[in-house]
Coordinates of C-alpha atoms in Angstrom, one line a residue:
M8 CA 0.1 0.1 0.2
P9 CA 1.1 3.4 -1.0
T10 CA 3.3 5.4 2.2
D11 CA 3.5 8.6 0.4
G12 CA 2.0 10.1 -2.7
P13 CA -1.6 12.4 -3.0
T14 CA -3.4 9.9 -0.3
S15 CA -0.7 9.9 2.4
G16 CA -2.2 11.0 5.8
L17 CA -5.5 11.6 4.1
K18 CA -8.2 11.4 6.9
L19 CA -11.7 10.5 5.8
L20 CA -14.0 11.0 9.3
T21 CA -14.0 14.9 8.9
P22 CA -16.5 17.2 8.7
E23 CA -14.9 18.7 4.8
V24 CA -15.1 14.5 4.0
F25 CA -18.3 14.2 4.9
A26 CA -20.1 17.4 3.2
D27 CA -18.4 16.3 -0.1
P28 CA -16.7 13.2 -0.3
Y29 CA -16.3 13.1 -4.0
P30 CA -12.8 14.9 -4.7
T31 CA -11.3 12.7 -2.4
Y32 CA -12.9 9.5 -3.9
A33 CA -11.5 10.6 -7.4
L34 CA -7.7 10.7 -5.5
L35 CA -8.5 7.2 -4.4
R36 CA -9.6 5.9 -7.6
E37 CA -6.7 7.3 -9.7
H38 CA -3.7 7.2 -7.1
D39 CA -4.9 4.3 -4.5
P40 CA -7.7 2.2 -5.2
V41 CA -7.0 -0.1 -2.2
H42 CA -6.1 2.2 0.6
W43 CA -5.8 1.6 4.0
D44 CA -7.3 3.6 6.5
D45 CA -5.7 3.6 10.5
Q46 CA -9.7 5.2 11.8
L47 CA -11.9 2.8 10.0
N48 CA -9.3 0.0 10.1
G49 CA -9.9 -0.9 6.7
F50 CA -9.2 -1.3 3.3
L51 CA -11.6 1.0 0.7
L52 CA -12.0 -0.1 -2.8
T53 CA -13.1 2.8 -4.7
R54 CA -13.4 1.6 -8.3
Y55 CA -16.6 0.3 -9.7
D56 CA -15.3 -2.8 -11.1
D57 CA -13.6 -4.0 -7.9
V58 CA -16.7 -2.6 -6.0
N59 CA -19.7 -4.2 -8.2
A60 CA -17.1 -7.3 -8.3
A61 CA -17.0 -7.4 -4.2
I62 CA -20.2 -7.0 -3.6
R63 CA -21.3 -10.2 -5.6
D64 CA -18.7 -12.3 -4.0
H65 CA -20.3 -13.1 -0.6
E66 CA -17.4 -16.0 -0.7
T67 CA -14.7 -14.1 -0.5
F68 CA -16.2 -10.7 0.7
S69 CA -18.4 -12.1 3.6
S70 CA -21.1 -10.3 5.7
R71 CA -20.7 -11.7 8.5
R72 CA -18.7 -8.7 10.1
I73 CA -20.5 -8.5 13.6
H74 CA -17.0 -7.9 14.9
L75 CA -16.9 -4.4 13.2
L76 CA -19.9 -3.4 15.7
A77 CA -17.9 -5.5 18.4
A78 CA -15.1 -3.6 18.6
R79 CA -17.2 -0.6 19.0
G80 CA -18.0 -2.1 22.5
G81 CA -14.5 -1.7 23.4
A82 CA -12.5 -4.8 25.3
N83 CA -15.7 -5.2 27.9
P84 CA -18.7 -4.6 26.4
S85 CA -21.7 -4.2 28.9
A86 CA -25.3 -6.2 28.9
A87 CA -27.2 -4.1 26.5
M88 CA -24.3 -3.9 24.2
Q89 CA -23.8 -7.5 24.0
R90 CA -27.8 -8.0 23.3
F91 CA -27.4 -5.7 20.6
L92 CA -24.7 -7.8 18.9
A93 CA -26.6 -10.7 19.6
L94 CA -29.6 -8.9 17.7
A95 CA -27.5 -7.9 15.1
E96 CA -25.9 -10.9 13.8
Q97 CA -29.5 -11.6 12.4
W98 CA -30.0 -8.6 10.6
M99 CA -30.2 -9.6 7.0
W100 CA -27.0 -7.6 6.1
M101 CA -24.8 -8.9 8.4
L102 CA -25.3 -12.8 7.1
D103 CA -24.2 -14.3 4.0
P104 CA -26.2 -17.5 1.9
P105 CA -27.8 -19.7 2.5
Q106 CA -29.1 -18.1 6.1
H107 CA -29.6 -14.8 4.2
T108 CA -31.0 -16.9 1.3
R109 CA -33.7 -18.1 4.0
V110 CA -34.2 -14.7 6.0
R111 CA -34.6 -12.9 2.4
K112 CA -37.0 -15.3 1.4
L113 CA -39.6 -14.6 4.0
M114 CA -39.2 -11.0 4.4
N115 CA -39.4 -10.3 0.6
Q116 CA -42.7 -11.6 1.2
G117 CA -43.9 -8.2 2.5
F118 CA -42.5 -6.1 -0.4
S119 CA -43.9 -7.9 -3.7
P120 CA -44.0 -5.5 -6.4
R121 CA -47.6 -5.7 -6.2
D122 CA -47.7 -4.5 -2.9
V123 CA -45.5 -1.7 -3.6
R124 CA -48.1 -1.2 -6.9
L125 CA -50.9 -1.0 -4.2
L126 CA -49.4 1.8 -1.8
E127 CA -48.5 4.5 -4.6
P128 CA -51.8 6.2 -4.3
R129 CA -51.2 6.3 -0.9
V130 CA -47.7 7.4 -0.9
A131 CA -49.0 10.4 -3.4
G132 CA -51.8 11.2 -1.0
I133 CA -48.9 12.0 1.7
V134 CA -47.1 13.8 -0.7
T135 CA -49.8 16.0 -1.6
R136 CA -50.8 16.7 1.7
L137 CA -47.2 17.7 2.8
V138 CA -47.1 19.7 -0.2
D139 CA -50.1 21.4 0.4
A140 CA -48.6 22.2 3.8
M141 CA -45.7 23.5 2.6
L142 CA -47.2 25.9 0.3
E143 CA -49.0 27.8 2.9
K144 CA -45.6 28.9 4.3
A145 CA -45.5 32.8 2.9
D146 CA -41.7 32.9 4.0
G147 CA -40.3 29.7 2.8
F148 CA -40.1 26.4 3.7
D149 CA -37.4 23.8 4.2
L150 CA -37.4 20.3 2.0
I151 CA -35.5 18.3 4.5
P152 CA -37.7 18.7 7.4
D153 CA -41.0 19.4 5.2
L154 CA -40.8 17.0 3.0
S155 CA -37.7 14.2 3.0
Y156 CA -38.0 13.4 6.5
A157 CA -41.9 13.4 6.5
V158 CA -42.7 11.7 3.4
P159 CA -40.7 8.3 4.8
A160 CA -42.0 9.1 8.3
G161 CA -46.0 8.9 7.0
V162 CA -45.1 5.9 4.6
L163 CA -43.5 3.6 7.2
L164 CA -46.0 4.5 9.5
A165 CA -49.2 3.5 6.9
L166 CA -46.4 0.5 5.8
Y167 CA -46.3 -0.9 9.5
D168 CA -50.0 0.4 10.8
L169 CA -48.2 2.5 13.5
P170 CA -50.0 5.7 15.4
E171 CA -49.0 8.8 14.1
E172 CA -48.0 10.2 17.2
D173 CA -45.4 7.7 17.2
G174 CA -44.0 8.7 14.7
S175 CA -41.3 11.1 16.1
L176 CA -40.1 8.4 18.2
I177 CA -39.6 6.3 15.7
T178 CA -37.6 8.8 13.8
Q179 CA -35.6 9.7 16.8
W180 CA -35.0 5.9 17.5
C181 CA -33.7 5.7 13.6
D182 CA -31.4 8.7 13.7
T183 CA -29.5 7.4 16.7
I184 CA -28.7 3.9 15.8
K185 CA -28.1 5.0 11.7
I186 CA -25.1 7.3 13.2
F187 CA -23.5 4.7 15.4
L188 CA -23.7 2.1 12.4
G189 CA -22.6 4.7 10.0
G190 CA -19.3 5.5 11.0
A191 CA -19.4 8.5 13.2
P192 CA -15.8 10.1 14.3
D193 CA -17.0 9.3 18.3
L194 CA -17.7 5.6 18.0
L195 CA -17.8 5.0 21.5
G196 CA -19.9 8.1 22.5
T197 CA -22.4 7.3 19.8
Q198 CA -22.8 3.7 21.1
G199 CA -24.6 4.2 24.7
P200 CA -27.3 6.0 22.8
A201 CA -27.7 3.7 20.2
V202 CA -27.9 1.1 22.4
R203 CA -30.6 2.5 24.5
S204 CA -32.7 3.2 21.2
L205 CA -32.4 -0.3 20.4
E206 CA -33.5 -1.8 23.4
Q207 CA -36.5 0.6 22.9
M208 CA -37.2 0.5 19.5
M209 CA -37.0 -3.6 20.7
D210 CA -39.3 -3.6 22.8
Y211 CA -42.1 -1.2 20.7
L212 CA -41.9 -3.8 17.8
G213 CA -41.7 -6.7 19.8
A214 CA -45.1 -5.2 21.5
V215 CA -46.6 -4.6 18.0
I216 CA -45.5 -7.9 16.8
A217 CA -47.0 -9.8 19.6
E218 CA -50.3 -7.8 18.9
R219 CA -50.2 -8.9 15.4
R220 CA -50.1 -12.1 16.2
K221 CA -53.2 -11.7 17.9
N222 CA -55.2 -9.7 15.8
P223 CA -53.9 -9.4 12.3
K224 CA -54.4 -5.9 10.0
D225 CA -53.8 -5.7 6.6
D226 CA -49.9 -4.3 7.0
L227 CA -46.4 -5.2 6.4
I228 CA -45.9 -6.6 10.2
S229 CA -49.1 -8.8 9.9
R230 CA -47.8 -10.3 6.7
L231 CA -44.6 -10.9 7.9
V232 CA -45.9 -12.6 11.4
Q233 CA -47.8 -14.8 8.8
A234 CA -45.2 -15.3 6.2
E235 CA -44.1 -18.9 5.4
S236 CA -41.3 -20.5 3.1
D237 CA -40.4 -24.5 2.9
G238 CA -42.3 -24.8 5.7
E239 CA -39.8 -22.6 7.8
R240 CA -41.3 -18.7 9.7
L241 CA -39.3 -16.1 11.5
G242 CA -39.2 -16.1 15.2
D243 CA -40.1 -13.4 17.2
E244 CA -36.9 -11.6 17.9
E245 CA -35.9 -12.8 14.4
L246 CA -38.4 -10.8 13.0
C247 CA -38.2 -7.9 15.5
S248 CA -34.6 -7.6 14.4
N249 CA -35.3 -7.4 10.9
L250 CA -38.4 -5.1 11.2
L251 CA -36.2 -2.6 13.2
L252 CA -33.4 -2.8 10.4
L253 CA -36.0 -2.5 7.6
L254 CA -37.2 1.1 9.4
V255 CA -33.6 2.1 9.5
A256 CA -32.6 1.8 6.4
T257 CA -35.7 2.1 4.5
Y258 CA -36.2 5.4 6.3
E259 CA -32.6 6.8 6.2
T260 CA -32.0 5.6 2.5
S261 CA -35.8 7.3 1.7
V262 CA -34.5 10.5 3.4
D263 CA -31.1 11.5 2.2
M264 CA -32.5 10.3 -1.5
M265 CA -34.8 12.8 -1.6
G266 CA -32.6 15.4 -0.2
N267 CA -29.1 14.7 -2.0
G268 CA -31.3 14.7 -5.1
L269 CA -33.8 17.4 -5.2
R270 CA -30.4 20.1 -3.9
G271 CA -28.8 18.1 -7.6
L272 CA -31.8 19.0 -10.1
L273 CA -32.2 22.7 -8.0
T274 CA -28.4 23.5 -8.5
Q275 CA -28.1 21.8 -12.0
R276 CA -31.3 23.5 -13.5
D277 CA -31.5 22.4 -16.8
Q278 CA -31.9 18.8 -15.6
W279 CA -34.9 20.3 -13.4
E280 CA -36.3 21.8 -16.7
L281 CA -35.7 18.7 -18.2
I282 CA -37.9 16.4 -16.2
K283 CA -40.9 19.5 -16.0
A284 CA -40.6 19.1 -19.8
Q285 CA -40.9 15.5 -20.0
P286 CA -42.5 14.2 -17.3
Q287 CA -41.9 10.4 -18.3
L288 CA -38.3 11.0 -17.2
V289 CA -39.0 10.9 -13.7
P290 CA -38.4 6.9 -13.3
A291 CA -34.8 7.7 -15.0
A292 CA -34.5 10.8 -12.7
V293 CA -34.7 9.0 -9.8
E294 CA -32.2 6.1 -10.7
E295 CA -29.8 8.8 -11.9
I296 CA -30.1 10.9 -8.7
L297 CA -29.2 7.7 -6.9
R298 CA -26.3 7.4 -8.7
W299 CA -24.7 10.5 -8.6
D300 CA -25.4 11.1 -4.6
G301 CA -26.4 8.0 -3.3
P302 CA -27.5 7.9 0.3
V303 CA -25.7 4.6 1.7
Q304 CA -22.0 5.5 0.4
L305 CA -20.6 2.3 1.6
T306 CA -20.4 -1.2 2.5
H307 CA -18.3 -2.8 4.7
R308 CA -17.5 -6.7 4.5
L309 CA -15.0 -9.3 6.2
V310 CA -12.5 -10.9 3.6
T311 CA -12.9 -14.4 3.8
R312 CA -9.3 -15.7 2.5
D313 CA -6.1 -14.1 1.6
I314 CA -6.3 -12.3 -2.0
E315 CA -4.2 -9.5 -3.7
L316 CA -6.1 -6.3 -5.4
H317 CA -3.7 -4.1 -7.6
G318 CA -0.7 -5.1 -5.7
T319 CA -1.9 -5.1 -2.2
A320 CA -2.2 -7.9 -0.4
I321 CA -5.6 -8.4 1.6
K322 CA -5.1 -10.9 4.9
E323 CA -8.4 -12.7 5.7
G324 CA -9.9 -11.6 8.6
Q325 CA -9.8 -7.9 7.3
L326 CA -12.1 -5.2 6.6
V327 CA -13.2 -4.1 3.4
Y328 CA -15.1 -0.7 2.7
L329 CA -16.7 -1.1 -0.8
V330 CA -17.2 2.4 -1.6
R331 CA -20.6 3.1 -3.6
G332 CA -20.7 6.8 -4.1
S333 CA -17.1 6.6 -5.2
A334 CA -17.8 3.6 -7.9
N335 CA -21.1 5.2 -9.1
R336 CA -19.0 8.4 -10.0
D337 CA -16.2 6.0 -12.0
P338 CA -15.3 7.8 -15.3
E339 CA -14.2 4.1 -16.2
H340 CA -18.1 3.3 -16.2
F341 CA -19.9 6.2 -16.1
S342 CA -19.7 9.6 -18.8
D343 CA -19.4 12.7 -17.0
P344 CA -20.0 11.0 -13.9
D345 CA -20.0 14.7 -11.8
R346 CA -23.3 16.0 -13.9
I347 CA -26.3 14.8 -13.5
D348 CA -28.1 13.4 -16.5
V349 CA -31.7 12.4 -16.7
T350 CA -31.1 10.8 -20.1
R351 CA -28.1 8.6 -19.6
T352 CA -28.4 5.1 -20.9
E353 CA -25.8 4.0 -18.7
T354 CA -27.0 1.5 -15.7
G355 CA -25.6 -0.7 -13.4
H356 CA -25.3 2.0 -10.3
V357 CA -24.8 0.1 -6.8
A358 CA -26.4 3.1 -5.1
L359 CA -29.0 0.3 -3.6
G360 CA -26.8 -2.7 -4.0
T361 CA -26.5 -5.6 -6.2
G362 CA -26.4 -9.4 -5.9
V363 CA -28.4 -11.0 -3.1
H364 CA -28.0 -8.2 -0.8
F365 CA -29.9 -5.6 -3.2
C366 CA -31.9 -3.1 -1.2
I367 CA -35.2 -5.1 -0.2
G368 CA -37.0 -1.6 0.3
A369 CA -35.6 -0.3 -3.1
G370 CA -39.3 -0.1 -4.7
L371 CA -40.4 1.6 -1.9
A372 CA -37.6 4.2 -2.1
R373 CA -38.0 4.8 -5.7
L374 CA -42.0 4.7 -5.5
E375 CA -41.2 7.7 -2.8
G376 CA -39.2 9.8 -4.8
A377 CA -40.9 9.3 -8.2
C378 CA -44.2 10.4 -6.2
V379 CA -42.0 13.6 -5.1
L380 CA -40.6 14.8 -8.6
R381 CA -43.9 14.3 -9.8
E382 CA -45.6 16.9 -7.7
L383 CA -43.3 18.9 -7.1
I384 CA -42.6 19.5 -11.3
Q385 CA -46.3 19.7 -11.7
R386 CA -47.3 21.7 -8.0
I387 CA -44.4 24.3 -7.7
P388 CA -42.3 24.2 -11.1
D389 CA -40.2 27.0 -10.1
L390 CA -39.3 25.7 -7.0
A391 CA -35.6 26.8 -6.1
L392 CA -33.2 27.0 -3.5
D393 CA -33.2 29.7 -1.1
E394 CA -30.0 31.6 -1.7
A395 CA -30.7 34.1 1.6
R396 CA -30.8 30.6 3.7
P397 CA -27.7 28.1 2.2
Y398 CA -28.4 24.4 2.9
R399 CA -26.5 22.8 5.6
W400 CA -25.2 18.8 5.2
R401 CA -25.8 16.3 8.2
A402 CA -21.8 15.9 8.5
D403 CA -21.3 13.4 11.0
N404 CA -21.3 10.0 9.1
L405 CA -19.8 8.8 6.2
Q406 CA -21.7 5.7 5.4
F407 CA -24.8 7.8 5.1
R408 CA -25.0 11.0 3.4
G409 CA -27.7 13.5 3.8
L410 CA -28.5 16.9 4.2
A411 CA -29.8 18.4 7.7
T412 CA -31.4 21.5 5.8
L413 CA -32.4 22.7 2.2
P414 CA -34.1 25.7 2.3
A415 CA -36.2 26.5 -0.6
T416 CA -38.9 28.7 -2.2
A417 CA -41.5 28.4 -4.9
G418 CA -41.0 31.4 -6.8
G419 CA -38.1 30.3 -8.9
P420 CA -34.4 31.4 -9.4
A421 CA -32.7 34.4 -8.6
P422 CA -31.8 36.2 -11.3
A423 CA -28.5 35.9 -12.6

């Protein structure tokens, strides 16, 4: 691995890199595509071909990486932390086939294409109500709390059939757990709040599962409680653990996808105008904003055997970070990758993963993104960022990339 040169002394867990990691990714792709990082205690793969191949090769790049979380618990993890780790071992994204295949097959029964299609009127209704409320704000609005946070929160409450008044508590739990999982600079400092949130969320979901077993409804939890494949069902703790994972992952992914994508379209105005003129491009626009500034920037894996990549030796048992955000900006795979192009014909972005670990909530995230874009280009065609109130990144996390604020107005861009 290089000991000097353009990437020597590079620090990734900094507010500057969190706010804009793409120049750093470009540097790594060109000069150090298998980069060792002391803070992350692992290698970063940044080229598209390497990332795509590693995501698909679960035999060499294993998802069973629970010791990454165990290390964050310190030498003597608390009883609560040990419970956290035991539950995390059951998460789909911590499993390889055949265990992963079994759990995924059962969980998929709540996310069939038909289920997602049936949700469209509900999602569209939620978006319409939120845009109505935004338009009542005469002094402008903020697209993050008013839309990006509110849409997936409303959709998940409807999908899980949970009380609306529980929404703020659930999103608070999601945000706390996500910060710990995503590689915050103070990993041990986020441990206590994350474990408390997980325990509270598990207790909450456990009670809901018990109730749905007694009184099933037409909702995701009831379908998964009853799901069966090859004579197998999910146990209560297994189901509870994966429902928690789905809540955190689908909520955070949707929040950041919408915020990052709207910022991109409103700063690259020609693309906003193009989808206004050609609304049939909305699905393609959702795919392109996922590629251009995806909400999940990296995935980590555990190497199961000694390998060599680009002249760098990686030993069995070491961690490798597959940097999806960098892969999706690789000029060897995507032409003019730093620009949004809603007519792009190149396919294969890895923003939602690929292979057996392709995001289980991808259809729902795409539906939410499409509903938001359609509503905005129709109802607020002159939507623009508010130059008097600059947007701000949530600079606390390398894995989950998103905005803290995105102030906007309905009146169109300021004159040049």
